[in-house]
Amino acid sequence: MEAFAENGYAATRVEEVAKRAGVSKGLLYLYFKTKEDLFKAVIRNFVSPRLDALIQDIGNSDLTAEEFLRGPFLDFAKKVPRSPARVLARLMIAEGPKHPDLVAWYWENVVSKGMAAIRTVLEKGVRGGEFHRSAVDDFPQLLVSPVLFAMVWTQVFDAHDKLDTDGLMEGHISLVLNSIKVDR
Amino acid sequence: MEAFAENGYAATRVEEVAKRAGVSKGLLYLYFKTKEDLFKAVIRNFVSPRLDALIQDIGNSDLTAEEFLRGPFLDFAKKVPRSPARVLARLMIAEGPKHPDLVAWYWENVVSKGMAAIRTVLEKGVRGGEFHRSAVDDFPQLLVSPVLFAMVWTQVFDAHDKLDTDGLMEGHISLVLNSIKVDR
DNA sequence: TATATTAATGACCAGGGAGTCAGCAAGCGG
DNA sequence: CCGCTTGCTGACTCCCTGGTCATTAATATA
């Protein structure tokens, strides 16, 4: 994963992967048919455990929708943009279009589930009278877009302008809540 | 640009670029010292004219801050995610870390200027009593993050879930305005 | 200890691509 | 018409890397 993250798929040498793993190139070809196979396996093995941990982390709590957004969701949003997971985002963006089945897998196992989870929370907020109906109901992506943005920014522009990702996320959540909360 | 956009830097053959340009590989090496040189020139030549056009487009009008966001800014935000410019974003994300001087140039000529422009508009809104002070003043990135998000989404996940980018942008702007506008 | 089976190595090969360069073509000046 | 300059070509070289496979090491079995 480190190797692919640093150099991208095409520029990464299989031998380099082998070296970092402390094995010979030949061994990799005993376990993976091709370089592409290896790549896909690397991605999947990177994602799966983290995904499980995340689902566990967020869990099914009895929080209100706002508490959920200010709590577990904000925690997640603060953590991810500086975690190793951000390189995954860059890889998926860069290499995705060339590996459609990998994207399909990622879609099914990560993105669509995440989206569904967010929809559920928002729906709960609306039904419970906490939130107005608003654009985020139709476009839950609006809740996550700063997360992706921060992941990208920290990898591309950090040297030129270090982004306070925690502040960004807090600002984002408060901005959104301020817009959708039913005021009493 | 097409070639690099399709395959990424490493997987693009210089000969392929030459073929699409209708010249020989040798000629490219008369004008560009190396493949990397060629790549940087391609990016710069792609960005520059569009940037000029954009600046012209937005211009200095006498719109209120809200009118500006609902007008020229929203137009821009709707147009970009499905324009050829989106492949540029993918390329910068994918290849940026390997070409620091290209990122530096892009930062100076595009990103920092864009950010400054947004700050100016928000500042005007606040000073004119249209807007509250809010998180977007500290993090103007929050205004653009859905644009980047949409550019990425349309290139990676369109096959699985076609995103209504226009709707997303309209929703975003109304959400933000709803949050920061001073109500009368 | 001897033998069979499984795990792992790394030298090797074939294909491909970045970069070079001798030479061809086309305009230009006399 | 002829030399001269400039623009351009594509065959060639050399290196690199994905993938193979004969060989060796380690482990299990008898």
Coordinates of C-alpha atoms (C1' of nucleotides) in Angstrom, one line a residue:
Chain A
M1 CA 0.0 0.0 0.0
E2 CA 2.8 2.4 0.9
A3 CA 4.5 1.8 -2.4
F4 CA 1.4 2.2 -4.5
A5 CA 0.4 5.3 -2.6
E6 CA 3.7 6.9 -3.2
N7 CA 4.0 6.3 -6.8
G8 CA 0.7 5.3 -8.3
Y9 CA -0.1 2.0 -9.9
A10 CA 1.9 2.3 -13.1
A11 CA 5.1 3.7 -11.6
T12 CA 5.3 1.2 -8.8
R13 CA 7.6 -1.8 -9.5
V14 CA 6.5 -5.2 -8.3
E15 CA 10.0 -5.7 -7.1
E16 CA 9.7 -2.7 -4.9
V17 CA 6.5 -4.1 -3.3
A18 CA 8.3 -7.4 -2.8
K19 CA 11.3 -5.7 -1.2
R20 CA 9.1 -3.7 1.3
A21 CA 7.3 -6.9 2.1
G22 CA 10.6 -8.6 2.7
V23 CA 10.0 -11.3 0.1
S24 CA 11.1 -12.1 -3.4
K25 CA 9.3 -11.0 -6.5
G26 CA 8.7 -14.6 -7.5
L27 CA 6.7 -15.2 -4.3
L28 CA 4.3 -12.5 -5.1
Y29 CA 3.6 -14.2 -8.4
L30 CA 2.8 -17.4 -6.5
Y31 CA 0.0 -15.6 -4.6
F32 CA -1.2 -13.1 -7.2
K33 CA -1.6 -13.8 -10.9
T34 CA -0.7 -10.3 -12.1
K35 CA 0.4 -7.0 -10.9
E36 CA -3.2 -5.7 -11.2
D37 CA -4.4 -8.6 -9.0
L38 CA -1.8 -7.7 -6.4
F39 CA -3.0 -4.1 -6.5
K40 CA -6.6 -4.9 -6.0
A41 CA -5.8 -7.2 -3.2
V42 CA -3.7 -4.5 -1.5
I43 CA -6.6 -2.0 -1.7
R44 CA -9.2 -4.5 -0.4
N45 CA -7.0 -5.6 2.4
F46 CA -6.4 -2.0 3.4
V47 CA -10.1 -1.1 3.3
S48 CA -11.8 -4.1 4.9
P49 CA -10.4 -4.0 8.5
R50 CA -10.8 -0.2 8.7
L51 CA -14.3 -0.4 7.4
D52 CA -15.2 -2.9 10.1
A53 CA -13.6 -0.8 12.7
L54 CA -15.5 2.2 11.5
I55 CA -18.9 0.5 11.5
Q56 CA -18.2 -0.7 15.0
D57 CA -17.1 2.7 16.1
I58 CA -20.2 4.5 14.9
G59 CA -22.5 1.7 16.0
N60 CA -26.1 2.0 16.7
S61 CA -26.5 4.5 19.5
D62 CA -29.5 6.3 20.8
L63 CA -28.2 9.7 20.0
T64 CA -30.3 12.4 18.5
A65 CA -29.4 13.3 14.9
E66 CA -27.7 16.4 16.0
E67 CA -25.7 14.6 18.7
F68 CA -24.7 12.1 16.1
L69 CA -23.4 14.7 13.7
R70 CA -21.6 16.6 16.4
G71 CA -20.3 13.4 17.9
P72 CA -19.3 10.3 16.0
F73 CA -19.6 11.8 12.6
L74 CA -17.5 14.8 13.4
D75 CA -14.9 12.6 15.0
F76 CA -14.8 10.5 11.9
A77 CA -14.5 13.6 9.7
K78 CA -11.7 15.0 11.8
K79 CA -9.8 11.8 11.9
V80 CA -9.9 10.6 8.3
P81 CA -8.2 13.5 6.4
R82 CA -4.9 13.0 8.2
S83 CA -5.1 9.3 8.6
P84 CA -3.5 6.7 6.2
A85 CA -6.9 6.3 4.6
R86 CA -6.4 9.6 2.7
V87 CA -3.9 8.0 0.4
L88 CA -6.5 5.5 -0.5
A89 CA -8.7 8.3 -1.7
R90 CA -6.0 9.6 -3.9
L91 CA -5.4 6.1 -5.3
M92 CA -9.0 5.5 -6.0
I93 CA -9.3 8.9 -7.8
A94 CA -6.1 8.4 -9.7
E95 CA -6.5 4.7 -10.7
G96 CA -10.2 4.1 -10.4
P97 CA -11.1 4.8 -14.0
K98 CA -8.6 2.1 -15.1
H99 CA -9.9 -0.6 -12.7
P100 CA -13.7 -0.6 -13.0
D101 CA -14.2 -3.8 -11.0
L102 CA -12.2 -2.3 -8.1
V103 CA -14.4 0.7 -8.2
A104 CA -17.5 -1.5 -8.3
W105 CA -16.3 -3.3 -5.2
Y106 CA -15.5 -0.1 -3.4
W107 CA -18.8 1.3 -4.3
E108 CA -20.7 -1.6 -3.0
N109 CA -18.7 -2.1 0.2
V110 CA -17.9 1.5 1.2
V111 CA -19.6 4.4 -0.6
S112 CA -23.1 3.2 -1.0
K113 CA -23.2 2.0 2.6
G114 CA -21.8 5.2 3.9
M115 CA -24.4 7.2 1.9
A116 CA -27.2 5.0 3.2
A117 CA -26.0 5.5 6.8
I118 CA -26.0 9.3 6.4
R119 CA -29.5 9.2 4.8
T120 CA -30.8 7.3 7.8
V121 CA -29.5 9.8 10.2
L122 CA -30.9 12.7 8.3
E123 CA -34.2 11.0 7.9
K124 CA -34.4 10.4 11.6
G125 CA -33.6 14.0 12.3
V126 CA -36.4 15.2 10.0
R127 CA -39.0 12.7 11.3
G128 CA -38.1 13.6 14.9
G129 CA -38.7 17.3 14.2
E130 CA -35.1 18.2 14.7
F131 CA -34.3 19.2 11.1
H132 CA -36.1 20.9 8.3
R133 CA -36.3 19.1 4.9
S134 CA -33.4 20.6 3.0
A135 CA -30.8 20.0 0.2
V136 CA -28.8 17.5 2.3
D137 CA -31.8 15.1 2.2
D138 CA -31.5 15.0 -1.6
F139 CA -27.7 15.3 -1.6
P140 CA -26.2 13.6 1.4
Q141 CA -22.9 14.1 -0.5
L142 CA -22.9 17.6 0.8
L143 CA -22.2 16.4 4.2
V144 CA -19.1 14.4 3.1
S145 CA -17.7 16.7 0.5
P146 CA -15.4 18.7 2.9
V147 CA -14.0 15.4 4.0
L148 CA -12.9 14.4 0.6
F149 CA -11.7 18.0 0.0
A150 CA -9.5 17.9 3.1
M151 CA -8.0 14.6 2.1
V152 CA -7.0 15.9 -1.2
W153 CA -5.9 19.3 0.0
T154 CA -3.6 17.8 2.6
Q155 CA -1.9 15.7 0.0
V156 CA -1.5 18.3 -2.7
F157 CA -1.3 21.8 -1.2
D158 CA -0.2 21.2 2.4
A159 CA 3.2 22.7 1.6
H160 CA 1.7 25.9 0.3
D161 CA -1.2 26.3 2.8
K162 CA -1.5 24.0 5.7
L163 CA -5.2 23.5 6.3
D164 CA -6.6 23.3 9.8
T165 CA -8.7 20.2 9.0
D166 CA -10.3 20.0 12.4
G167 CA -11.4 23.6 12.2
L168 CA -12.7 23.0 8.8
M169 CA -14.8 20.1 9.9
E170 CA -16.2 21.8 12.9
G171 CA -17.1 24.9 10.8
H172 CA -18.7 22.7 8.3
I173 CA -20.9 20.8 10.8
S174 CA -22.0 24.0 12.5
L175 CA -22.7 25.7 9.2
V176 CA -24.9 22.8 8.1
L177 CA -26.7 22.4 11.4
N178 CA -27.3 26.1 11.5
S179 CA -29.0 25.8 8.2
I180 CA -31.1 22.7 8.8
K181 CA -32.0 22.9 12.4
V182 CA -35.6 23.7 13.4
D183 CA -35.2 26.7 15.7
R184 CA -37.3 26.8 18.8
Chain B
M1 CA -4.0 16.5 -22.4
E2 CA -6.4 13.9 -23.6
A3 CA -3.8 11.2 -23.5
F4 CA -2.5 12.1 -20.0
A5 CA -6.0 12.5 -18.7
E6 CA -6.9 9.0 -19.9
N7 CA -3.9 7.1 -18.7
G8 CA -2.1 9.2 -16.1
Y9 CA 1.4 10.4 -16.5
A10 CA 3.4 7.2 -16.1
A11 CA 1.2 5.0 -18.4
T12 CA 1.0 7.6 -21.2
R13 CA 3.5 6.9 -24.0
V14 CA 5.2 9.9 -25.6
E15 CA 4.6 8.4 -28.9
E16 CA 0.9 8.3 -28.2
V17 CA 1.0 12.0 -27.5
A18 CA 2.9 12.6 -30.7
K19 CA 0.4 10.6 -32.7
R20 CA -2.6 12.5 -31.4
A21 CA -0.8 15.7 -32.2
G22 CA -0.1 14.5 -35.7
V23 CA 3.7 14.8 -35.4
S24 CA 6.6 12.5 -34.8
K25 CA 8.0 11.6 -31.4
G26 CA 11.3 13.1 -32.4
L27 CA 9.7 16.5 -32.9
L28 CA 8.4 16.5 -29.3
Y29 CA 11.9 16.1 -28.1
L30 CA 13.0 19.1 -30.1
Y31 CA 10.5 21.2 -28.2
F32 CA 10.6 19.6 -24.8
K33 CA 13.6 18.3 -23.0
T34 CA 11.9 15.3 -21.4
K35 CA 8.6 13.7 -21.0
E36 CA 8.1 15.5 -17.7
D37 CA 8.7 18.8 -19.4
L38 CA 6.1 18.0 -21.9
F39 CA 3.6 17.1 -19.2
K40 CA 4.1 20.3 -17.4
A41 CA 3.7 22.3 -20.5
V42 CA 0.5 20.5 -21.4
I43 CA -1.0 21.3 -18.0
R44 CA 0.0 24.9 -18.1
N45 CA -1.3 25.4 -21.6
F46 CA -4.5 23.8 -20.7
V47 CA -5.1 25.9 -17.6
S48 CA -3.9 29.4 -18.8
P49 CA -6.5 30.2 -21.4
R50 CA -9.4 28.8 -19.3
L51 CA -8.2 30.8 -16.3
D52 CA -8.2 34.0 -18.3
A53 CA -11.7 33.3 -19.6
L54 CA -12.9 32.6 -16.1
I55 CA -11.6 35.8 -14.7
Q56 CA -13.1 37.7 -17.5
D57 CA -16.4 35.8 -17.0
I58 CA -16.7 36.7 -13.4
G59 CA -15.4 40.2 -13.8
N60 CA -16.0 43.0 -11.4
S61 CA -19.7 43.5 -11.2
D62 CA -21.7 45.6 -8.8
L63 CA -23.7 42.6 -7.6
T64 CA -24.4 42.1 -3.9
A65 CA -22.6 39.2 -2.3
E66 CA -25.7 37.0 -2.5
E67 CA -26.4 37.8 -6.1
F68 CA -22.8 37.0 -6.9
L69 CA -23.1 33.6 -5.2
R70 CA -26.4 32.8 -6.8
G71 CA -25.2 34.1 -10.2
P72 CA -21.7 33.9 -11.5
F73 CA -20.4 31.6 -8.8
L74 CA -23.2 29.1 -9.1
D75 CA -22.8 29.2 -12.9
F76 CA -19.2 28.3 -12.5
A77 CA -19.9 25.6 -10.0
K78 CA -22.4 24.0 -12.3
K79 CA -20.3 24.2 -15.3
V80 CA -16.9 22.9 -14.1
P81 CA -17.8 19.4 -12.8
R82 CA -18.9 18.3 -16.3
S83 CA -16.4 20.3 -18.3
P84 CA -13.0 19.1 -19.6
A85 CA -11.5 20.9 -16.7
R86 CA -12.5 18.1 -14.4
V87 CA -9.8 15.8 -15.8
L88 CA -7.3 18.4 -14.8
A89 CA -8.4 18.0 -11.2
R90 CA -7.9 14.3 -11.4
L91 CA -4.5 14.7 -12.9
M92 CA -3.4 17.2 -10.3
I93 CA -4.5 15.0 -7.5
A94 CA -2.9 11.9 -9.0
E95 CA 0.4 13.4 -10.2
G96 CA 0.8 16.5 -8.1
P97 CA 2.8 14.9 -5.3
K98 CA 5.4 13.8 -7.9
H99 CA 5.7 17.2 -9.5
P100 CA 6.1 19.8 -6.8
D101 CA 7.0 22.7 -9.1
L102 CA 3.9 22.1 -11.1
V103 CA 1.8 22.2 -8.0
A104 CA 3.6 25.4 -6.9
W105 CA 2.7 27.0 -10.2
Y106 CA -0.9 25.8 -10.0
W107 CA -1.1 27.1 -6.5
E108 CA 0.1 30.5 -7.3
N109 CA -1.8 31.0 -10.5
V110 CA -5.1 29.2 -9.8
V111 CA -5.8 28.1 -6.2
S112 CA -4.6 31.1 -4.2
K113 CA -6.2 33.6 -6.5
G114 CA -9.5 31.7 -6.4
M115 CA -9.5 31.6 -2.7
A116 CA -8.7 35.3 -2.5
A117 CA -11.6 36.1 -4.7
I118 CA -14.0 34.1 -2.6
R119 CA -12.7 35.8 0.6
T120 CA -13.3 39.2 -1.0
V121 CA -16.9 38.4 -1.8
L122 CA -17.6 37.1 1.7
E123 CA -15.9 40.0 3.3
K124 CA -18.1 42.3 1.2
G125 CA -21.2 40.4 2.3
V126 CA -20.2 40.7 5.9
R127 CA -19.3 44.4 5.7
G128 CA -22.5 45.2 3.8
G129 CA -24.6 43.6 6.5
E130 CA -25.8 40.8 4.2
F131 CA -24.0 38.0 6.0
H132 CA -23.2 37.0 9.5
R133 CA -19.6 36.1 10.4
S134 CA -19.4 32.4 10.0
A135 CA -17.2 29.4 9.4
V136 CA -16.9 30.2 5.7
D137 CA -15.0 33.3 6.5
D138 CA -12.3 31.2 8.1
F139 CA -12.6 28.4 5.6
P140 CA -13.6 29.6 2.2
Q141 CA -12.8 26.1 1.1
L142 CA -16.2 25.1 2.4
L143 CA -17.7 27.0 -0.5
V144 CA -15.7 25.1 -3.1
S145 CA -15.5 21.6 -1.6
P146 CA -18.7 20.4 -3.4
V147 CA -17.2 21.5 -6.7
L148 CA -14.2 19.3 -6.2
F149 CA -16.4 16.5 -4.9
A150 CA -18.6 16.6 -8.0
M151 CA -15.6 16.6 -10.3
V152 CA -14.3 13.5 -8.6
W153 CA -17.6 11.7 -8.3
T154 CA -18.5 12.1 -12.0
Q155 CA -15.2 10.6 -13.0
V156 CA -15.2 7.7 -10.5
F157 CA -18.7 6.7 -9.6
D158 CA -20.9 8.0 -12.4
A159 CA -21.5 4.5 -13.6
H160 CA -22.8 3.4 -10.3
D161 CA -24.8 6.5 -9.3
K162 CA -25.2 9.4 -11.7
L163 CA -25.0 12.6 -9.7
D164 CA -27.2 15.5 -10.5
T165 CA -24.4 18.0 -10.2
D166 CA -26.6 21.1 -11.0
G167 CA -28.9 20.1 -8.2
L168 CA -26.1 19.5 -5.9
M169 CA -24.6 22.9 -6.5
E170 CA -28.0 24.7 -6.1
G171 CA -28.6 22.8 -2.9
H172 CA -25.2 23.7 -1.6
I173 CA -25.5 27.4 -2.3
S174 CA -29.0 27.6 -0.8
L175 CA -27.8 25.6 2.2
V176 CA -24.9 28.0 2.8
L177 CA -26.9 31.1 2.2
N178 CA -29.6 29.9 4.5
S179 CA -27.0 29.5 7.2
I180 CA -25.1 32.8 6.8
K181 CA -27.7 35.3 5.7
V182 CA -28.8 37.9 8.1
D183 CA -32.6 37.5 8.3
R184 CA -34.7 40.6 8.3
Chain C
dT1 C1' 17.9 -40.7 8.6
dA2 C1' 15.7 -40.8 4.1
dT3 C1' 12.1 -39.3 1.2
dA4 C1' 8.3 -36.5 -0.4
dT5 C1' 6.0 -32.2 -0.4
dT6 C1' 5.5 -27.5 0.0
dA7 C1' 7.5 -22.7 0.2
dA8 C1' 10.4 -19.5 -1.7
dT9 C1' 14.2 -17.6 -4.5
dG10 C1' 16.5 -14.9 -8.1
dA11 C1' 18.6 -15.3 -12.7
dC12 C1' 16.6 -14.9 -16.9
dC13 C1' 13.7 -13.5 -21.0
dA14 C1' 10.8 -10.9 -23.9
dG15 C1' 8.5 -6.8 -24.7
dG16 C1' 8.2 -2.1 -24.6
dG17 C1' 9.3 2.7 -24.1
dA18 C1' 12.3 7.0 -23.2
dG19 C1' 15.5 9.4 -25.5
dT20 C1' 19.0 10.0 -29.7
dC21 C1' 20.6 11.1 -34.2
dA22 C1' 21.7 10.5 -39.0
dG23 C1' 19.4 11.9 -42.7
dC24 C1' 15.4 13.7 -45.5
dA25 C1' 12.3 17.7 -46.9
dA26 C1' 11.1 22.3 -47.5
dG27 C1' 11.7 26.9 -47.7
dC28 C1' 15.1 30.9 -48.7
dG29 C1' 18.6 33.8 -50.5
dG30 C1' 21.7 34.6 -54.3
Chain D
dC1 C1' 19.5 26.4 -60.4
dC2 C1' 22.2 25.7 -56.2
dG3 C1' 23.8 25.8 -51.8
dC4 C1' 22.3 26.7 -47.0
dT5 C1' 19.4 26.9 -43.1
dT6 C1' 15.6 25.2 -40.5
dG7 C1' 12.0 21.8 -39.5
dC8 C1' 11.0 17.3 -39.0
dT9 C1' 11.2 12.2 -39.2
dG10 C1' 11.5 7.3 -37.6
dA11 C1' 14.7 3.7 -37.1
dC12 C1' 17.7 2.5 -33.5
dT13 C1' 19.7 1.8 -28.8
dC14 C1' 19.7 0.9 -24.2
dC15 C1' 17.5 0.3 -20.1
dC16 C1' 13.8 -1.2 -17.4
dT17 C1' 10.3 -4.2 -15.7
dG18 C1' 6.4 -7.7 -15.7
dG19 C1' 6.3 -12.4 -15.6
dT20 C1' 8.6 -17.3 -15.8
dC21 C1' 10.8 -21.3 -14.1
dA22 C1' 14.6 -24.2 -12.8
dT23 C1' 16.6 -24.6 -8.6
dT24 C1' 17.1 -24.5 -3.6
dA25 C1' 15.4 -24.3 1.3
dA26 C1' 12.2 -25.7 4.7
dT27 C1' 9.0 -28.8 6.5
dA28 C1' 6.3 -32.8 6.9
dT29 C1' 6.2 -38.0 6.7
dA30 C1' 7.8 -42.6 7.2

